[in-house]
Coordinates of C-alpha atoms in Angstrom, one line a residue:
K6 CA -20.4 7.0 -8.7
P7 CA -16.9 7.8 -9.9
S8 CA -14.3 8.3 -7.4
L9 CA -11.0 10.3 -7.5
S10 CA -7.9 9.5 -5.4
F11 CA -4.4 10.7 -5.2
E12 CA -1.2 9.1 -4.1
V13 CA 1.4 10.9 -2.0
F14 CA 5.1 10.0 -2.0
P15 CA 6.6 10.6 1.5
P16 CA 9.9 12.9 1.4
K17 CA 13.3 11.2 1.2
S18 CA 14.5 13.5 4.1
D19 CA 13.4 15.7 6.8
D20 CA 14.1 18.8 5.0
K21 CA 11.6 18.1 2.4
F22 CA 8.7 17.0 4.7
E23 CA 7.1 20.5 4.9
S24 CA 7.1 20.9 1.1
V25 CA 5.4 17.3 0.6
R26 CA 2.9 18.2 3.5
R27 CA 1.9 21.4 1.7
A28 CA 1.5 19.7 -1.6
A29 CA -0.6 16.8 0.1
D30 CA -2.6 19.7 1.8
E31 CA -3.6 21.4 -1.6
I32 CA -4.5 17.9 -3.0
A33 CA -6.6 17.2 0.0
A34 CA -8.5 20.5 -0.2
L35 CA -9.9 19.0 -3.5
H36 CA -11.8 16.5 -1.3
P37 CA -10.8 13.3 -3.2
S38 CA -12.6 10.1 -2.2
Y39 CA -9.2 8.9 -0.6
M40 CA -5.5 9.6 -0.5
S41 CA -3.1 6.7 -0.5
V42 CA 0.3 7.3 1.2
T43 CA 3.4 5.3 -0.1
Y44 CA 5.8 3.5 2.0
G45 CA 9.1 4.2 0.0
A46 CA 11.2 2.0 -1.8
G47 CA 12.5 -0.6 0.7
G48 CA 10.8 1.2 3.5
G49 CA 13.1 4.0 3.4
T50 CA 10.7 6.7 4.0
S51 CA 8.1 4.7 6.0
Q52 CA 8.5 6.7 9.1
Y53 CA 6.5 9.5 7.2
T54 CA 3.6 7.5 5.9
G55 CA 1.6 7.3 9.1
R56 CA 2.3 11.0 9.8
I57 CA 1.1 12.3 6.4
A58 CA -1.8 9.8 6.5
A59 CA -2.9 10.9 9.8
H60 CA -2.6 14.5 8.9
L61 CA -4.8 14.0 5.8
Q62 CA -7.5 12.3 7.8
D63 CA -7.3 14.7 10.8
E64 CA -7.0 18.0 9.1
Y65 CA -8.9 17.4 5.9
H66 CA -11.1 14.4 6.7
V67 CA -10.0 12.6 3.6
P68 CA -9.7 8.8 4.2
A69 CA -6.1 7.7 4.1
L70 CA -4.9 4.4 2.6
A71 CA -1.5 3.9 4.3
H72 CA 1.1 1.5 2.3
L73 CA 2.8 -1.2 4.3
S74 CA 5.5 -3.1 2.7
C75 CA 7.1 -6.1 4.1
V76 CA 10.0 -7.1 1.9
S77 CA 12.8 -5.1 4.0
S78 CA 11.0 -5.4 7.5
T79 CA 11.1 -7.8 10.5
R80 CA 8.0 -8.8 12.4
A81 CA 8.9 -6.2 15.2
Q82 CA 9.0 -3.3 12.8
I83 CA 5.7 -4.2 11.2
R84 CA 4.1 -4.5 14.6
S85 CA 5.4 -1.2 15.5
Q86 CA 4.0 0.3 12.1
L87 CA 0.6 -1.2 12.9
D88 CA 0.8 0.3 16.5
E89 CA 1.5 3.6 15.0
L90 CA -1.1 3.5 12.4
R91 CA -3.8 2.3 14.8
A92 CA -2.8 5.1 17.3
A93 CA -3.2 7.7 14.5
G94 CA -6.6 6.3 13.5
I95 CA -5.7 5.0 10.3
E96 CA -8.3 2.2 9.3
N97 CA -6.9 1.2 5.7
I98 CA -3.9 -0.4 4.8
L99 CA -2.6 -1.6 1.2
A100 CA -0.3 -4.6 2.1
L101 CA 2.4 -5.1 -0.3
R102 CA 5.7 -7.2 -0.5
G103 CA 7.6 -4.2 -2.0
D104 CA 10.4 -3.8 -4.3
M105 CA 13.6 -5.8 -3.4
P106 CA 16.3 -3.0 -2.6
Q107 CA 19.2 -3.6 -4.5
G108 CA 22.4 -4.5 -2.7
M109 CA 20.4 -4.8 0.5
T110 CA 20.1 -8.1 2.6
C111 CA 16.4 -8.2 3.6
P112 CA 15.0 -9.9 7.1
E113 CA 13.7 -13.5 6.4
D114 CA 10.4 -12.8 8.3
Y115 CA 8.3 -12.1 5.2
H116 CA 8.7 -13.3 1.6
Y117 CA 5.1 -12.5 0.1
A118 CA 2.4 -10.1 0.5
N119 CA 0.0 -12.7 1.8
E120 CA 2.4 -13.3 4.7
L121 CA 2.0 -9.6 5.6
I122 CA -1.8 -9.8 4.9
D123 CA -1.8 -12.7 7.6
E124 CA 0.1 -10.6 10.1
I125 CA -2.2 -7.6 9.7
R126 CA -5.4 -9.8 10.1
D127 CA -4.1 -11.3 13.1
Y128 CA -3.4 -7.8 14.5
G129 CA -6.9 -6.9 13.7
G130 CA -8.9 -3.6 13.2
F131 CA -7.8 -2.8 9.7
C132 CA -9.4 -2.8 6.1
I133 CA -6.7 -4.7 4.1
G134 CA -6.1 -4.0 0.5
A135 CA -3.6 -5.7 -1.9
A136 CA -2.1 -5.3 -5.4
C137 CA -3.2 -7.2 -8.4
Y138 CA -1.6 -7.3 -11.8
P139 CA -4.1 -7.4 -14.9
E140 CA -0.9 -7.6 -17.1
G141 CA 0.7 -10.1 -14.9
H142 CA 3.2 -9.4 -12.0
P143 CA 6.7 -9.2 -14.0
Q144 CA 8.0 -12.1 -11.6
S145 CA 5.2 -14.5 -12.1
E146 CA 6.0 -17.5 -14.5
T147 CA 2.5 -17.7 -16.0
S148 CA -0.8 -15.9 -15.5
F149 CA -2.1 -19.0 -13.7
S150 CA 0.5 -18.7 -11.0
D151 CA -0.3 -14.9 -10.7
I152 CA -3.9 -15.8 -10.2
A153 CA -2.9 -18.5 -7.7
Y154 CA -0.8 -15.9 -5.6
L155 CA -3.8 -13.4 -5.8
K156 CA -6.1 -16.1 -4.4
Q157 CA -3.7 -16.6 -1.4
K158 CA -3.9 -12.9 -0.7
V159 CA -7.8 -13.0 -0.6
E160 CA -7.8 -15.9 1.4
S161 CA -5.3 -14.4 3.7
G162 CA -7.8 -11.6 4.5
C163 CA -7.4 -9.0 1.5
E164 CA -10.7 -7.1 1.5
F165 CA -10.1 -5.1 -1.9
L166 CA -7.6 -5.1 -4.8
T167 CA -6.0 -2.4 -6.6
T168 CA -4.0 -2.2 -9.9
Q169 CA -1.2 -0.3 -11.3
M170 CA -2.3 2.2 -14.2
F171 CA -3.0 0.6 -17.5
F172 CA -4.0 1.8 -20.9
D173 CA -6.0 -1.0 -22.4
N174 CA -9.4 -1.8 -20.6
N175 CA -9.6 -5.1 -22.4
I176 CA -6.8 -6.3 -20.5
L177 CA -8.8 -5.5 -17.3
Y178 CA -11.8 -7.1 -18.7
N179 CA -9.9 -10.4 -19.6
F180 CA -8.4 -10.3 -16.0
L181 CA -11.7 -9.9 -14.2
Y182 CA -13.0 -12.8 -16.4

């Protein structure tokens, strides 16, 4: 059965929160299969991820997939986010390394998504997803190394994979093969 999902980008500032929430409400009223809520570049808008995801689940009964990015986070910050997501009743997390913020020094607690997946798995109680790249991750040296990193994510506890949008289905079929 086909499914339909939408992605919500949290606002960059408090004064935009209500307009984003209203837009998410309109989309949720369409009863998608689920809605994913991003974490924001460098975790800059991450304080809204849990709030929006919980609102979508509580108000519209639409399953939420909360993004969690580790590149700019300490272990304590990740634990705090996991506590917040659990308290909000969020069950699904998309565990991402995240984009390296320009000009920002990142904590050394995490380097790759599989390390975040380990942390979430050890915390327990979440369905964990991760990203895969049918066209290859831009930073991977080869497709073989890309698959090796993907294997690490799955072995760490990733339960499903999602891709970026692509236009050539043959790329996906070759990736799956």
